[in-house]
Coordinates of C-alpha atoms and ligand atoms in Angstrom, one line a residue:
X1 CA 116.8 -50.6 33.0
X2 CA 115.7 -53.6 31.0
X3 CA 112.1 -54.6 31.3
X4 CA 111.7 -57.3 34.0
X5 CA 109.2 -60.0 34.7
X6 CA 106.1 -59.1 36.7
X7 CA 106.6 -60.2 40.3
X8 CA 103.4 -62.3 40.2
X9 CA 105.0 -64.4 37.5
X10 CA 107.9 -65.4 39.7
X11 CA 108.3 -68.7 41.5
X12 CA 108.5 -67.2 45.0
X13 CA 105.1 -65.5 44.4
X14 CA 103.6 -68.8 43.2
X15 CA 105.1 -70.6 46.2
X16 CA 103.6 -68.0 48.6
X17 CA 100.2 -68.5 47.0
X18 CA 100.4 -72.2 47.7
X19 CA 101.8 -71.6 51.2
X20 CA 98.8 -69.2 51.9
X21 CA 96.5 -72.2 51.9
X22 CA 98.4 -73.8 54.7
X23 CA 98.5 -70.6 56.8
X24 CA 94.8 -70.1 56.3
X25 CA 94.2 -73.4 58.2
X26 CA 95.9 -72.0 61.3
X27 CA 94.2 -69.6 63.7
X28 CA 96.2 -66.8 65.3
X29 CA 95.2 -68.3 68.7
X30 CA 97.3 -71.3 67.8
X31 CA 100.2 -69.3 66.3
X32 CA 100.4 -67.1 69.5
X33 CA 100.7 -70.2 71.7
X34 CA 104.1 -70.9 70.1
X35 CA 106.5 -68.8 72.2
X36 CA 109.5 -69.5 70.0
X37 CA 107.6 -68.3 67.0
X38 CA 106.6 -65.1 68.8
X39 CA 110.1 -64.5 70.0
X40 CA 111.4 -64.7 66.5
X41 CA 108.8 -62.1 65.4
X42 CA 110.1 -59.2 67.7
X43 CA 112.7 -56.7 66.7
X44 CA 114.3 -54.0 68.8
X45 CA 116.2 -51.0 67.3
X46 CA 117.2 -47.7 68.9
X47 CA 114.2 -47.4 71.3
X48 CA 111.7 -49.0 69.1
X49 CA 110.2 -52.5 69.4
X50 CA 108.3 -54.1 66.6
X51 CA 106.1 -57.1 67.5
X52 CA 104.7 -58.8 64.4
X53 CA 103.7 -62.0 66.1
X54 CA 100.0 -61.2 65.5
X55 CA 100.4 -61.4 61.7
X56 CA 99.0 -64.4 60.0
X57 CA 102.4 -65.7 59.2
X58 CA 104.8 -68.4 60.3
X59 CA 108.6 -68.4 60.2
X60 CA 108.2 -70.3 56.9
X61 CA 106.1 -67.4 55.5
X62 CA 108.9 -65.0 56.4
X63 CA 111.5 -67.3 54.7
X64 CA 109.4 -67.2 51.6
X65 CA 108.8 -63.5 51.7
X66 CA 112.6 -63.1 51.8
X67 CA 112.8 -65.1 48.6
X68 CA 110.2 -62.9 47.1
X69 CA 112.3 -59.9 48.1
X70 CA 115.3 -61.5 46.3
X71 CA 113.2 -62.1 43.2
X72 CA 112.1 -58.5 43.3
X73 CA 115.8 -57.4 43.7
X74 CA 114.8 -55.5 46.8
X75 CA 118.3 -55.0 48.1
X76 CA 119.6 -53.7 44.7
X77 CA 116.6 -51.3 44.5
X78 CA 117.3 -49.9 48.0
X79 CA 120.9 -49.5 47.1
X80 CA 120.0 -47.7 43.8
X81 CA 117.8 -45.3 45.8
X82 CA 120.5 -44.5 48.3
X83 CA 123.1 -44.2 45.4
X84 CA 121.0 -41.5 43.8
X85 CA 120.1 -43.4 40.6
X86 CA 117.1 -42.1 38.7
X87 CA 114.7 -44.7 40.0
X88 CA 111.7 -42.4 39.4
X89 CA 112.0 -43.2 35.8
X90 CA 108.8 -41.6 34.5
X91 CA 110.0 -38.2 35.8
X92 CA 113.7 -39.0 35.3
X93 CA 114.6 -38.2 38.8
X94 CA 116.6 -39.6 41.7
X95 CA 114.7 -40.3 45.0
X96 CA 116.9 -38.9 47.7
X97 CA 114.9 -37.8 50.7
X98 CA 117.4 -39.7 52.8
X99 CA 120.0 -37.0 51.8
X100 CA 117.8 -34.4 53.6
X101 CA 118.7 -35.9 57.0
X102 CA 122.2 -37.1 56.3
X103 CA 125.0 -36.0 58.6
X104 CA 127.0 -33.0 57.4
X105 CA 130.0 -35.2 56.5
X106 CA 128.0 -37.8 54.5
X107 CA 128.5 -38.3 50.8
X108 CA 125.3 -38.9 48.7
X109 CA 125.6 -38.4 45.0
X110 CA 123.1 -37.4 42.5
X111 CA 124.4 -37.3 38.9
X112 CA 128.0 -37.5 40.3
X113 CA 127.6 -34.5 42.6
X114 CA 127.5 -34.8 46.4
X115 CA 124.2 -33.2 47.4
X116 CA 124.8 -33.2 51.1
X117 CA 126.7 -29.8 51.2
X118 CA 123.7 -28.2 49.3
X119 CA 121.3 -29.7 51.9
X120 CA 123.4 -28.2 54.7
X121 CA 123.7 -24.8 53.1
X122 CA 119.9 -24.6 53.2
X123 CA 119.7 -26.0 56.8
X124 CA 122.3 -23.4 57.9
X125 CA 120.3 -20.7 56.2
X126 CA 117.1 -21.9 57.9
X127 CA 118.9 -22.0 61.3
X128 CA 120.1 -18.4 60.9
X129 CA 116.8 -17.0 59.6
X130 CA 114.6 -18.8 62.2
X131 CA 116.9 -17.6 65.0
X132 CA 116.6 -14.0 63.7
X133 CA 112.8 -14.3 63.6
X134 CA 112.5 -16.0 67.0
X135 CA 114.9 -13.6 68.7
X136 CA 113.1 -10.6 67.2
X137 CA 116.1 -9.3 65.2
X138 CA 114.0 -9.9 62.0
X139 CA 110.9 -7.8 62.6
X140 CA 107.8 -7.0 60.5
X141 CA 107.2 -3.8 58.5
X142 CA 106.0 -1.9 61.6
X143 CA 108.9 -3.0 63.8
X144 CA 107.0 -5.7 65.7
X145 CA 108.4 -9.3 66.2
X146 CA 106.8 -12.0 64.0
X147 CA 105.4 -14.4 66.5
X148 CA 102.8 -16.0 64.2
X149 CA 103.5 -18.1 61.1
X150 CA 101.1 -19.3 58.5
X151 CA 102.5 -22.0 56.3
X152 CA 100.7 -22.0 53.0
X153 CA 100.9 -25.3 51.0
X154 CA 98.9 -28.5 50.2
X155 CA 99.6 -32.2 49.9
X156 CA 103.2 -33.0 50.6
X157 CA 103.8 -29.3 51.3
X158 CA 101.3 -29.5 54.2
X159 CA 100.6 -32.9 55.6
X160 CA 104.1 -33.9 56.8
X161 CA 104.8 -30.6 58.5
X162 CA 101.3 -30.7 60.1
X163 CA 101.9 -34.2 61.4
X164 CA 105.3 -33.2 62.9
X165 CA 103.9 -29.9 64.3
X166 CA 101.0 -31.7 66.0
X167 CA 103.3 -34.4 67.3
X168 CA 105.6 -31.9 69.0
X169 CA 103.1 -29.5 70.4
X170 CA 103.0 -31.2 73.8
X171 CA 106.6 -32.5 73.8
X172 CA 108.1 -30.7 76.8
X173 CA 111.3 -29.6 75.1
X174 CA 109.5 -28.5 71.9
X175 CA 106.6 -26.8 73.6
X176 CA 109.0 -24.9 75.9
X177 CA 110.8 -23.4 73.0
X178 CA 107.5 -22.6 71.2
X179 CA 106.3 -20.4 74.0
X180 CA 104.5 -17.3 72.8
X181 CA 104.5 -18.5 69.1
X182 CA 101.8 -19.9 66.8
X183 CA 102.1 -22.0 63.7
X184 CA 99.1 -22.4 61.4
X185 CA 98.6 -24.2 58.1
X186 CA 96.6 -23.0 55.2
X187 CA 96.0 -25.7 52.7
X188 CA 92.5 -25.8 51.2
X189 CA 91.6 -23.3 48.5
X190 CA 88.2 -23.1 50.3
X191 CA 87.9 -19.5 51.5
X192 CA 86.8 -20.9 54.8
X193 CA 90.3 -22.1 55.4
X194 CA 91.6 -18.6 54.7
X195 CA 89.1 -17.1 57.1
X196 CA 90.0 -19.7 59.8
X197 CA 93.7 -19.0 59.4
X198 CA 93.7 -15.3 59.6
X199 CA 91.0 -15.0 62.3
X200 CA 92.7 -13.5 65.4
X201 CA 95.9 -12.8 63.6
X202 CA 97.4 -9.4 63.0
X203 CA 99.4 -9.1 59.8
X204 CA 101.9 -6.9 61.7
X205 CA 103.1 -9.9 63.7
X206 CA 102.5 -12.6 61.0
X207 CA 105.0 -14.2 58.7
X208 CA 103.7 -16.2 55.7
X209 CA 105.7 -19.1 54.4
X210 CA 104.6 -20.1 50.9
X211 CA 105.5 -23.8 50.5
X212 CA 105.2 -25.3 47.0
X213 CA 107.7 -27.6 45.2
X214 CA 106.5 -26.5 41.8
X215 CA 105.2 -23.0 42.8
X216 CA 102.4 -23.6 40.3
X217 CA 99.9 -25.5 42.4
X218 CA 96.6 -23.7 41.9
X219 CA 95.3 -23.8 45.4
X220 CA 98.6 -22.7 47.0
X221 CA 99.2 -19.9 44.6
X222 CA 95.6 -18.5 45.1
X223 CA 96.0 -18.7 48.8
X224 CA 99.4 -17.0 48.6
X225 CA 97.9 -14.2 46.5
X226 CA 95.1 -13.9 49.1
X227 CA 97.5 -13.6 52.0
X228 CA 99.7 -11.2 50.0
X229 CA 96.6 -9.0 49.5
X230 CA 95.8 -9.3 53.2
X231 CA 99.2 -8.1 54.2
X232 CA 99.3 -5.3 51.5
X233 CA 95.9 -4.0 52.4
X234 CA 96.9 -3.6 56.1
X235 CA 100.5 -2.7 55.8
X236 CA 101.1 -1.6 52.2
X237 CA 102.7 -3.5 49.3
X238 CA 106.3 -2.9 50.5
X239 CA 105.5 -4.9 53.7
X240 CA 105.4 -8.2 51.6
X241 CA 109.3 -8.3 51.7
X242 CA 109.3 -8.6 55.5
X243 CA 106.2 -10.7 55.9
X244 CA 106.5 -13.3 53.1
X245 CA 109.1 -16.0 52.4
X246 CA 109.0 -19.1 50.3
X247 CA 110.1 -22.7 50.1
X248 CA 110.3 -24.1 46.6
X249 CA 112.4 -25.9 43.9
X250 CA 111.3 -23.2 41.5
X251 CA 113.2 -20.1 42.6
X252 CA 112.4 -18.2 39.4
X253 CA 108.7 -18.4 40.0
X254 CA 109.2 -17.4 43.6
X255 CA 110.9 -14.2 42.4
X256 CA 108.2 -13.5 39.8
X257 CA 105.6 -13.8 42.6
X258 CA 107.4 -10.9 44.4
X259 CA 109.3 -12.7 47.1
X260 CA 112.9 -11.7 47.5
X261 CA 115.1 -14.7 46.4
X262 CA 117.2 -14.0 49.4
X263 CA 114.2 -15.1 51.5
X264 CA 113.6 -18.2 49.5
X265 CA 114.6 -21.6 50.8
X266 CA 115.4 -24.2 48.1
X267 CA 115.0 -27.8 47.7
X268 CA 115.5 -30.1 44.8
X269 CA 113.6 -32.2 42.2
X270 CA 115.0 -35.4 43.8
X271 CA 112.7 -34.7 46.8
X272 CA 109.2 -36.0 46.1
X273 CA 106.4 -33.8 47.5
X274 CA 105.1 -36.4 49.9
X275 CA 108.7 -37.2 51.0
X276 CA 109.6 -33.5 51.6
X277 CA 108.9 -32.9 55.3
X278 CA 112.7 -33.2 56.0
X279 CA 113.5 -30.5 53.5
X280 CA 112.8 -26.7 54.0
X281 CA 109.2 -27.7 53.4
X282 CA 109.0 -28.9 57.0
X283 CA 112.2 -27.7 58.5
X284 CA 111.5 -23.9 58.0
X285 CA 108.1 -23.6 59.5
X286 CA 109.0 -26.1 62.3
X287 CA 112.2 -24.3 63.1
X288 CA 110.3 -21.0 63.3
X289 CA 108.0 -22.6 65.8
X290 CA 110.2 -24.9 67.8
X291 CA 113.8 -23.6 67.1
X292 CA 116.3 -25.3 64.9
X293 CA 117.8 -27.7 67.6
X294 CA 114.5 -29.5 68.1
X295 CA 114.1 -29.9 64.3
X296 CA 117.7 -31.1 63.9
X297 CA 116.9 -33.8 66.5
X298 CA 113.9 -34.8 64.3
X299 CA 116.2 -35.1 61.3
X300 CA 118.7 -37.3 63.3
X301 CA 115.8 -39.6 64.3
X302 CA 114.9 -40.1 60.6
X303 CA 118.6 -40.6 59.7
X304 CA 118.9 -43.3 62.4
X305 CA 116.2 -45.3 60.5
X306 CA 117.8 -44.5 57.1
X307 CA 121.0 -46.2 58.3
X308 CA 119.0 -49.1 59.8
X309 CA 117.1 -49.6 56.6
X310 CA 120.2 -49.4 54.4
X311 CA 122.4 -51.7 56.4
X312 CA 120.4 -54.2 58.5
X313 CA 119.7 -57.7 57.2
X314 CA 116.1 -58.1 56.2
X315 CA 115.3 -60.4 59.2
X316 CA 115.9 -57.5 61.6
X317 CA 115.1 -54.6 59.3
X318 CA 111.9 -52.9 60.6
X319 CA 110.8 -51.1 57.3
X320 CA 111.6 -54.2 55.2
X321 CA 109.6 -56.5 57.6
X322 CA 106.7 -54.0 57.6
X323 CA 106.7 -53.7 53.8
X324 CA 106.9 -57.5 53.2
X325 CA 104.1 -58.1 55.6
X326 CA 101.9 -55.5 54.0
X327 CA 102.5 -57.2 50.6
X328 CA 101.5 -60.5 52.2
X329 CA 98.3 -59.0 53.6
X330 CA 97.4 -57.1 50.4
X331 CA 98.4 -59.4 47.6
X332 CA 97.9 -62.8 49.2
X333 CA 95.2 -62.4 51.8
X334 CA 93.5 -59.8 49.7
X335 CA 93.0 -57.3 52.6
X336 CA 92.6 -54.0 50.9
X337 CA 92.8 -51.6 53.9
X338 CA 95.2 -50.9 56.7
X339 CA 94.4 -49.1 59.9
X340 CA 97.0 -46.9 61.5
X341 CA 96.1 -46.6 65.2
X342 CA 98.5 -44.6 67.3
X343 CA 97.7 -44.7 71.1
X344 CA 98.9 -41.1 71.4
X345 CA 96.9 -38.0 70.7
X346 CA 100.1 -36.3 69.6
X347 CA 100.1 -38.6 66.6
X348 CA 96.6 -37.5 65.5
X349 CA 97.9 -36.3 62.1
X350 CA 100.0 -39.3 61.4
X351 CA 97.4 -41.3 59.6
X352 CA 96.5 -38.4 57.3
X353 CA 100.1 -37.9 56.4
X354 CA 100.7 -41.6 55.8
X355 CA 97.6 -41.7 53.6
X356 CA 99.4 -39.5 51.1
X357 CA 102.8 -41.1 51.5
X358 CA 101.3 -44.6 50.9
X359 CA 98.3 -44.0 48.6
X360 CA 99.9 -41.5 46.3
X361 CA 103.0 -43.7 46.1
X362 CA 101.5 -47.2 45.7
X363 CA 98.1 -46.7 44.1
X364 CA 99.2 -47.6 40.6
X365 CA 97.8 -49.6 37.7
X366 CA 101.0 -50.4 35.8
X367 CA 104.5 -51.8 36.5
X368 CA 107.5 -49.5 36.4
X369 CA 107.9 -50.6 32.8
X370 CA 104.4 -49.6 31.9
X371 CA 102.9 -53.1 31.8
X372 CA 99.3 -53.4 33.0
X373 CA 99.3 -55.1 36.4
X374 CA 97.2 -58.2 37.0
X375 CA 97.3 -57.4 40.7
X376 CA 96.2 -54.6 42.9
X377 CA 98.8 -52.4 44.6
X378 CA 98.6 -50.1 47.5
X379 CA 96.0 -50.2 50.3
X380 CA 93.4 -47.9 51.8
X381 CA 95.1 -46.3 54.7
X382 CA 93.1 -44.7 57.4
X383 CA 93.3 -44.2 61.1
X384 CA 92.6 -42.3 64.3
X385 CA 94.3 -42.2 67.7
X386 CA 93.2 -44.8 70.2
X387 CA 91.2 -44.8 72.3
X388 CA 89.0 -42.5 70.2
X389 CA 88.8 -44.9 67.3
X390 CA 87.6 -47.7 69.6
X391 CA 84.4 -45.7 70.1
X392 CA 84.0 -45.2 66.4
X393 CA 85.0 -47.7 63.7
X394 CA 86.6 -50.6 65.7
X395 CA 83.2 -52.5 65.6
X396 CA 83.8 -53.1 61.9
X397 CA 87.4 -54.2 62.6
X398 CA 86.4 -56.6 65.3
X399 CA 83.3 -58.2 63.8
X400 CA 83.0 -56.9 60.2
X401 CA 85.8 -56.7 57.6
X402 CA 89.3 -57.9 58.3
X403 CA 91.6 -54.9 58.4
X404 CA 95.2 -55.4 59.4
X405 CA 96.0 -52.9 62.1
X406 CA 99.2 -51.0 63.1
X407 CA 99.1 -50.3 66.8
X408 CA 101.6 -47.6 67.8
X409 CA 102.2 -47.0 71.5
X410 CA 104.6 -44.9 73.6
X411 CA 106.2 -46.0 76.9
X412 CA 106.7 -42.6 78.3
X413 CA 104.0 -40.1 77.9
X414 CA 104.8 -36.5 76.8
X415 CA 102.5 -35.2 79.5
X416 CA 101.9 -37.8 82.2
X417 CA 99.1 -37.1 84.7
X418 CA 99.0 -38.8 88.1
X419 CA 95.8 -38.5 90.0
X420 CA 96.1 -38.7 93.8
X421 CA 94.9 -42.0 95.1
X422 CA 95.0 -43.7 91.7
X423 CA 97.7 -46.2 91.0
X424 CA 97.0 -46.7 87.3
X425 CA 97.7 -43.3 85.8
X426 CA 96.1 -41.8 82.7
X427 CA 98.8 -43.0 80.4
X428 CA 98.5 -46.6 81.9
X429 CA 94.8 -46.4 81.2
X430 CA 95.5 -45.5 77.5
X431 CA 98.1 -48.2 77.2
X432 CA 95.9 -50.8 78.7
X433 CA 93.8 -50.5 75.6
X434 CA 96.9 -50.5 73.4
X435 CA 97.9 -53.9 74.8
X436 CA 94.3 -55.3 74.9
X437 CA 93.1 -54.6 71.4
X438 CA 95.6 -56.7 69.4
X439 CA 94.7 -59.7 71.5
X440 CA 91.0 -59.1 71.2
X441 CA 91.5 -59.1 67.4
X442 CA 93.7 -62.1 67.4
X443 CA 91.9 -64.4 69.8
X444 CA 88.3 -63.3 69.4
X445 CA 85.7 -65.1 71.6
X446 CA 84.1 -68.4 70.8
X447 CA 80.5 -69.5 71.3
X448 CA 81.8 -72.1 73.8
X449 CA 83.4 -69.4 75.9
X450 CA 80.1 -67.4 75.8
X451 CA 78.1 -70.5 76.8
X452 CA 80.4 -70.9 79.8
X453 CA 79.6 -67.3 80.7
X454 CA 75.9 -68.1 80.6
X455 CA 75.2 -65.7 77.8
X456 CA 71.7 -66.3 76.4
X457 CA 71.7 -68.4 73.4
X458 CA 70.0 -65.8 71.1
X459 CA 72.8 -63.4 71.9
X460 CA 75.7 -65.8 71.3
X461 CA 76.0 -65.2 67.5
X462 CA 76.1 -61.4 68.2
X463 CA 78.7 -61.7 70.9
X464 CA 80.9 -64.1 69.1
X465 CA 84.2 -62.7 67.8
X466 CA 85.9 -64.8 65.1
X467 CA 89.3 -63.4 65.9
X468 CA 92.2 -64.3 63.6
X469 CA 92.5 -60.7 62.7
X470 CA 96.1 -59.6 62.1
X471 CA 97.8 -56.6 63.6
X472 CA 101.3 -55.5 64.5
X473 CA 102.6 -53.4 67.4
X474 CA 105.2 -50.7 67.5
X475 CA 106.3 -49.6 70.9
X476 CA 108.3 -46.4 71.1
X477 CA 110.3 -45.6 74.2
X478 CA 109.1 -41.9 74.1
X479 CA 107.7 -39.4 71.7
X480 CA 110.3 -36.7 71.4
X481 CA 111.4 -35.1 68.1
X482 CA 113.9 -37.8 67.5
X483 CA 111.3 -40.6 67.8
X484 CA 108.9 -38.6 65.6
X485 CA 111.7 -38.6 62.9
X486 CA 112.2 -42.3 63.3
X487 CA 108.5 -43.1 63.0
X488 CA 108.2 -41.0 59.8
X489 CA 111.2 -42.7 58.2
X490 CA 109.9 -46.2 59.1
X491 CA 106.7 -45.6 57.2
X492 CA 108.3 -43.8 54.3
X493 CA 110.6 -46.8 53.7
X494 CA 107.9 -49.3 54.3
X495 CA 106.0 -47.8 51.4
X496 CA 109.1 -47.9 49.2
X497 CA 109.6 -51.6 50.1
X498 CA 106.1 -52.4 49.0
X499 CA 106.5 -50.6 45.7
X500 CA 109.9 -52.2 45.1
X501 CA 108.3 -55.7 45.6
X502 CA 105.3 -54.9 43.4
X503 CA 107.6 -53.6 40.8
X504 CA 105.9 -50.2 40.4
X505 CA 107.1 -46.6 40.5
X506 CA 106.2 -45.4 44.0
X507 CA 107.7 -42.0 43.3
X508 CA 105.5 -40.5 40.6
X509 CA 101.8 -39.4 40.8
X510 CA 100.3 -39.1 37.4
X511 CA 96.9 -40.1 38.8
X512 CA 96.5 -36.6 40.2
X513 CA 96.8 -34.8 36.8
X514 CA 93.5 -35.6 35.0
X515 CA 91.3 -34.0 37.7
X516 CA 93.6 -30.9 37.7
X517 CA 93.3 -30.4 34.0
X518 CA 89.6 -30.8 34.0
X519 CA 89.3 -28.2 36.7
X520 CA 91.2 -25.8 34.4
X521 CA 88.5 -26.2 31.8
X522 CA 85.8 -25.6 34.4
X523 CA 87.7 -22.5 35.6
X524 CA 87.9 -21.1 32.1
X525 CA 84.1 -21.6 31.7
X526 CA 83.4 -19.9 35.0
X527 CA 85.5 -17.0 33.9
X528 CA 83.9 -16.7 30.5
X529 CA 80.4 -17.0 32.0
X530 CA 81.0 -14.5 34.7
X531 CA 82.9 -11.9 32.5
X532 CA 81.2 -12.3 29.2
X533 CA 77.9 -14.0 30.1
X534 CA 78.8 -17.0 27.9
X535 CA 76.5 -20.0 28.3
X536 CA 78.0 -23.3 29.5
X537 CA 79.3 -25.4 26.6
X538 CA 81.6 -28.3 25.9
X539 CA 80.6 -30.4 28.9
X540 CA 78.5 -33.5 29.2
X541 CA 74.8 -33.1 30.1
X542 CA 75.3 -33.7 33.8
X543 CA 78.2 -31.3 34.3
X544 CA 76.7 -28.6 32.1
X545 CA 73.4 -28.8 34.1
X546 CA 75.2 -28.6 37.5
X547 CA 77.5 -25.8 36.3
X548 CA 74.5 -23.8 35.0
X549 CA 72.8 -24.1 38.4
X550 CA 76.0 -23.0 40.1
X551 CA 76.3 -20.0 37.9
X552 CA 72.7 -18.9 38.5
Ligands
F6P1 O1 98.3 -33.2 44.1 C1 99.5 -33.8 43.9 C2 100.7 -33.0 44.3 O2 101.6 -32.9 43.2 C3 101.4 -33.7 45.5 O3 102.2 -34.8 45.0 C4 102.2 -32.6 46.1 O4 102.6 -32.9 47.4 C5 101.1 -31.5 46.1 O5 100.5 -31.7 44.8 C6 101.6 -30.1 46.2 O6 102.5 -29.8 45.2 P1 103.5 -28.5 45.3 O7 104.4 -28.7 46.5 O8 104.2 -28.4 44.0 O9 102.6 -27.3 45.5

């Protein structure tokens, strides 16, 4: 594509800069008193309500953000993604994670070929294999059923599946079908992670799924070799065929590793690692644990948001609205962080997953055309489930730095508890906080209010809350596998919207390469020092000194 102007040089960007000064004059307290404004800032779609009335924005802001979206060619970029164009230009790849959850009869082309049949071939293979393992018709080398699975992978080959697994653990439907089974994740190359994973497991009843898009990631391959040795030592080398399977785009390397290609589950280079949970990367381990029907429902949830994202006008399009508001917060207000605060323990691994989806995608220094950017992209994402976070870092959010917050709540708990004699049940107690925190951030508390409460004057500055701190709320009707899929897709697309507006490539990750190649040099040195006693050389003073200490 021809090189285009930087978004910050466009008129809508400049207009928004000017408009910002007006918005800054208005406190959220006042904005929230306008019921018409608040009504216009609520969207309902398929069991999800978005309320963004606590953003520091007016209807005029939204109008100007839509103009910015037009200047950034947002609609065309979304269409290009869904049409399988190679929008990941630095890797010359399409970006088609939406095809992973498309219905069987959908047509999504990459290079003129409909990829949906390939997707469903793999899904059918996973369904068949997972049913065999779960029913006990596929057994281990000693004839025992494989009730335990260790999924070995890192980054996108780990965080998404871990998030979904954690979210479904207490879902009544999913937990029922997971009875008697365990799913563990081995990600870190730290031997402690290996020890923790195999503790209490018997290789006779364990299936190892090696998950790596490239099948070259150093950590994953070492962990895979370690578990292969664990299985071979206990059961003999021939047991590997029954106890190890793989998920990868590189089936040649899978075979070279010693895994039968018949037991390899493919995906494609048009699936980015951090967008791969809906491929065999997530679908295989999750189907082994919960059964394919539960995972199929998760895919349907994600597909419902894909359709919504693709076809809904921006005014009612949840991922688009979220993306535009994030750009507003990051690039205009200069808020550099975003807190993801699910009021659901089941979503405890959501923020870590979104950290990778967002920060690996949008933490870039140049435009998609390679021009240095005069603006900062991406934000620092972090989060913890409420109410735990309230007793940890919320102090800073209330009285320290301004950090836009995403509050995520659920109407119907996965596991409600009703205590006899108590009207407000445990879930109501949790949700009381979900509803209270956004208002505490928005309204704050003035010195006048404190005076009226007879607070001693020396404490008034300490007890004052400036308020005017933005947040948004997402209320989900429930948290079953369908809703988990929806939530995932909302955040994936929001990140894409931000990148499309900023004019960057959200689908490459060159920033992870330098550290990897320096580690290769260190590894070579450790090898040479340990095998041939070579002294440390070729490093700066600091690294050489520390390495020498380590080797001693
Ligand atoms: O560290 C970067 C990265 O390439 C991620 O983008 C990716 O999710 C992860 O490593 C794992 O890669 P692979 O699936 O190829 O092992």
